[in-house]
Coordinates of C-alpha atoms in Angstrom, one line a residue:
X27 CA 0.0 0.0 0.0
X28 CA 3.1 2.6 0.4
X29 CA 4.0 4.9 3.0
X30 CA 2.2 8.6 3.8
X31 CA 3.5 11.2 5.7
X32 CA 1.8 12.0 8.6
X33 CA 1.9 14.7 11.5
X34 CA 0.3 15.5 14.7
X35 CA -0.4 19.1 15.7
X36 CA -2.6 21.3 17.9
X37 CA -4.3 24.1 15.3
X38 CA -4.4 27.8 15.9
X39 CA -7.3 28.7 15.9
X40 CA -9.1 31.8 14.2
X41 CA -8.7 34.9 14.2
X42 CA -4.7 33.8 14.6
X43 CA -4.3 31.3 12.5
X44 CA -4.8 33.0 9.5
X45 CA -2.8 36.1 10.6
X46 CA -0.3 34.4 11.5
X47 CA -0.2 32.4 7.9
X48 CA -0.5 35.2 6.6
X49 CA 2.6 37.1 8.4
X50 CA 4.5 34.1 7.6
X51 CA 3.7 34.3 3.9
X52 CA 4.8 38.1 4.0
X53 CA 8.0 37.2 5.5
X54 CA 8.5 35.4 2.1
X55 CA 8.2 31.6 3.7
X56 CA 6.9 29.9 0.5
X57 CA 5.6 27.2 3.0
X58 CA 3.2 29.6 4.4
X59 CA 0.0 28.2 2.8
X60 CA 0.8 24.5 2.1
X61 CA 0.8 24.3 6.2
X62 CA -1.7 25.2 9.0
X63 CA -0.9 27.3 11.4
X64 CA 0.0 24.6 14.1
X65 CA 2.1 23.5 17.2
X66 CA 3.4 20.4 16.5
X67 CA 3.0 17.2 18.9
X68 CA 4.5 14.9 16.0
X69 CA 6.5 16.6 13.5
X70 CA 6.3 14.4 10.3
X71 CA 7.0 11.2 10.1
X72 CA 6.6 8.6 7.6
X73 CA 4.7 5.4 8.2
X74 CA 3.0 2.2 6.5
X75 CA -0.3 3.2 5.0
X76 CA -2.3 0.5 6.4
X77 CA -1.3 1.6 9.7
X78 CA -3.6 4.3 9.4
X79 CA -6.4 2.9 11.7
X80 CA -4.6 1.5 14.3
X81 CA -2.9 5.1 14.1
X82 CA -6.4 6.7 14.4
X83 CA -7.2 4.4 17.2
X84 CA -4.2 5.6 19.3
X85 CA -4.6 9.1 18.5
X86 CA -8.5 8.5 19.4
X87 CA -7.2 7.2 23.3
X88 CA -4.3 9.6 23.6
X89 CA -7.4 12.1 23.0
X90 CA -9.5 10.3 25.6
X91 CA -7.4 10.6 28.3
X92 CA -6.5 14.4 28.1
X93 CA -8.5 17.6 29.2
X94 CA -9.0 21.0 27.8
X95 CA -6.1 23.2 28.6
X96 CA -5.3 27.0 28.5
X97 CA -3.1 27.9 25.1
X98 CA -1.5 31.8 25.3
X99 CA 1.2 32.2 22.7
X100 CA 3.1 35.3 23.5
X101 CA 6.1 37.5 22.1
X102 CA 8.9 35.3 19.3
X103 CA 11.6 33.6 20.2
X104 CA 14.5 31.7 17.5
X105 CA 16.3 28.0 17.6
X106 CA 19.2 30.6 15.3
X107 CA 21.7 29.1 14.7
X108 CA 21.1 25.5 15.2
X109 CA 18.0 25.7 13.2
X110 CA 16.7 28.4 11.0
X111 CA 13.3 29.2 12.5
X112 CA 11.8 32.0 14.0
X113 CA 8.5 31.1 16.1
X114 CA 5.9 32.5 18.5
X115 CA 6.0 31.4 21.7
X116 CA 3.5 29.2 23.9
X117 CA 3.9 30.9 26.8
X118 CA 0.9 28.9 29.0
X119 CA -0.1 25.1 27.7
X120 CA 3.6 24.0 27.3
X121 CA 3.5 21.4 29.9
X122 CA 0.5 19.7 28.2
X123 CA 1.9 19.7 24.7
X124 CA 4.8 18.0 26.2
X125 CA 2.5 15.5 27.8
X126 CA 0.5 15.1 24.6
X127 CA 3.5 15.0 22.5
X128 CA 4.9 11.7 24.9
X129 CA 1.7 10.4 24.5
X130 CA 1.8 10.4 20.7
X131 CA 4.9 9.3 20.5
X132 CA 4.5 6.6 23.0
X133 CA 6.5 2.9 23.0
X134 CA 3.1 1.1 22.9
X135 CA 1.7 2.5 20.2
X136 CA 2.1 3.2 15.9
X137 CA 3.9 6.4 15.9
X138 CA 7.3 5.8 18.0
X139 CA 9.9 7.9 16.9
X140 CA 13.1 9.5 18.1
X141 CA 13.2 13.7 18.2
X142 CA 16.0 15.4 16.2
X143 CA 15.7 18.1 18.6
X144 CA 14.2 18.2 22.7
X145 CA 10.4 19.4 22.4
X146 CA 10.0 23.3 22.5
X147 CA 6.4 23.8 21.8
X148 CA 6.1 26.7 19.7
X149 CA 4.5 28.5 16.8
X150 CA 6.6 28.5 13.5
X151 CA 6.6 31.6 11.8
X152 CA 9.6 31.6 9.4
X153 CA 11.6 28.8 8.8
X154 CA 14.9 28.5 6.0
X155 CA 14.4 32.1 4.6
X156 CA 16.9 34.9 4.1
X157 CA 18.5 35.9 7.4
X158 CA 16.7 39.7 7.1
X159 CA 13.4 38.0 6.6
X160 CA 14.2 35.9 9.9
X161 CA 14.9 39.1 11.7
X162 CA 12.1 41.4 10.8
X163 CA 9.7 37.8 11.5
X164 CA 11.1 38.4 14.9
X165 CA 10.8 41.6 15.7
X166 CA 7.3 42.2 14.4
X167 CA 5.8 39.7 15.7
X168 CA 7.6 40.5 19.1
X169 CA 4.1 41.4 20.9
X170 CA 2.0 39.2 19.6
X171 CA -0.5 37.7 21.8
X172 CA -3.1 35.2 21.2
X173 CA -5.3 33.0 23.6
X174 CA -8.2 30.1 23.8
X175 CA -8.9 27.0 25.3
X176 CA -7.3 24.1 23.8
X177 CA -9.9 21.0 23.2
X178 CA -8.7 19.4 20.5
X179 CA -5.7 17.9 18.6
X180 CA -5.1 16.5 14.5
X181 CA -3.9 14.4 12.1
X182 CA -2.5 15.2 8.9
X183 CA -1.1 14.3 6.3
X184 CA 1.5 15.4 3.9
X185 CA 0.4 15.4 0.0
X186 CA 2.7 15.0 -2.8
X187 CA 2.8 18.4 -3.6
X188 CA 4.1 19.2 -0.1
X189 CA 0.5 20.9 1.1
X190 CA -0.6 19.3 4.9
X191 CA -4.4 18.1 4.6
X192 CA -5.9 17.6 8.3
X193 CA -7.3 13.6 8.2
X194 CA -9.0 13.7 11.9
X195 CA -9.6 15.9 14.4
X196 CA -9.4 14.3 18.1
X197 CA -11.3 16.0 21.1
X198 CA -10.0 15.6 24.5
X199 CA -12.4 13.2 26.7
X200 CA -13.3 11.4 23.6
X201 CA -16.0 13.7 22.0
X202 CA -15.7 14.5 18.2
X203 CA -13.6 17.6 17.9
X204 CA -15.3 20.7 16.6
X205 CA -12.1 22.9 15.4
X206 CA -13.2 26.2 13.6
X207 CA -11.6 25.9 9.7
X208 CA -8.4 28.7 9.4
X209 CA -9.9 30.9 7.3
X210 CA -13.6 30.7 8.8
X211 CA -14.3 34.1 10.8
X212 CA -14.5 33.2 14.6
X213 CA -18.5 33.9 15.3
X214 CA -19.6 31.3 12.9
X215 CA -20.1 27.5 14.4
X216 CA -16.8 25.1 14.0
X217 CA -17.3 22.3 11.2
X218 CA -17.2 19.0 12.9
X219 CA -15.1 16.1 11.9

């Protein structure tokens, strides 16, 4: 059946998750639109096809067994030099993406995998581009502040063209997640996966 490349992530929801797509397209990140504004609990990772619903099924308990948290991004911070990324930060809700994050990556289940890096939650805003376009990311974005209650987490996958397509949507305490589309203005009811 092949491999897919998949991803975990928390969405930012609206109003921010289009502005902040939108900053990071200004910046000149040509990745800006091919991925949702996210913080990642898997970053991606390739697996077997056919493992997709046992995936789903571990995602599905992972979900079951968290709560709602508090999310409040705040200010930028920069992995420079190591890595070439520029990000808002989560200032509140990092200890329970780190939770979620074990979780998903747990030794019992599908999606076991080995970080490059130590988990920094956190908001990617510019990511390989010229070194000005890294500063100026940085320092207008330096008082940004967004909030909301977290309830949810996803699944994506990566398409051949490089773009990230959300599969499922996974509510804490095992409800179906209702996560408002980036893009959809903030009064109007959340489509349900």
């Amino acid at each position: 059946m092949g491999t897919v490349t998949l991803g975990v992530s928390i969405a930012v929801p609206e109003p921010y998750g289009s502005l902040l797509q939108e900053q990071r397209a200004g910046f000149g990140d040509p990745a800006a639109y091919g991925i949702p504004t996210h913080i990642t609990l898997l970053p991606p990772t390739e697996a077997e096809a056919d493992a997709l619903p046992a995936i789903e099924a571990h995602l599905a308990e992972v979900a079951r067994c968290g709560r709602p948290f508090p999310m409040r991004l705040s200010g930028t911070g920069t992995f420079r030099p190591l890595s070439p990324v520029v990000f808002v930060q989560v200032a509140e809700g990092a200890a329970a993406c780190t939770w979620l994050q074990k979780r998903v990556r747990d030794a019992s289940g599908p999606l076991v995998r080995e970080l490059q890096f130590s988990y920094h939650p956190h908001v990617t805003v510019a990511h390989g581009i010229a070194e000005e376009a890294m500063d100026r990311a940085y320092e207008e974005l330096s008082d940004f502040e967004a909030a909301w209650t977290c309830a949810s987490f996803a699944l994506y996958e990566q398409g051949a063209d490089g773009v990230w397509r959300k599969l499922s949507s996974y509510a804490f305490g095992g409800g179906i997640a209702a996560v408002p589309a980036q893009g959809a203005p903030i009064d109007e009811p959340a489509a349900t996966i």
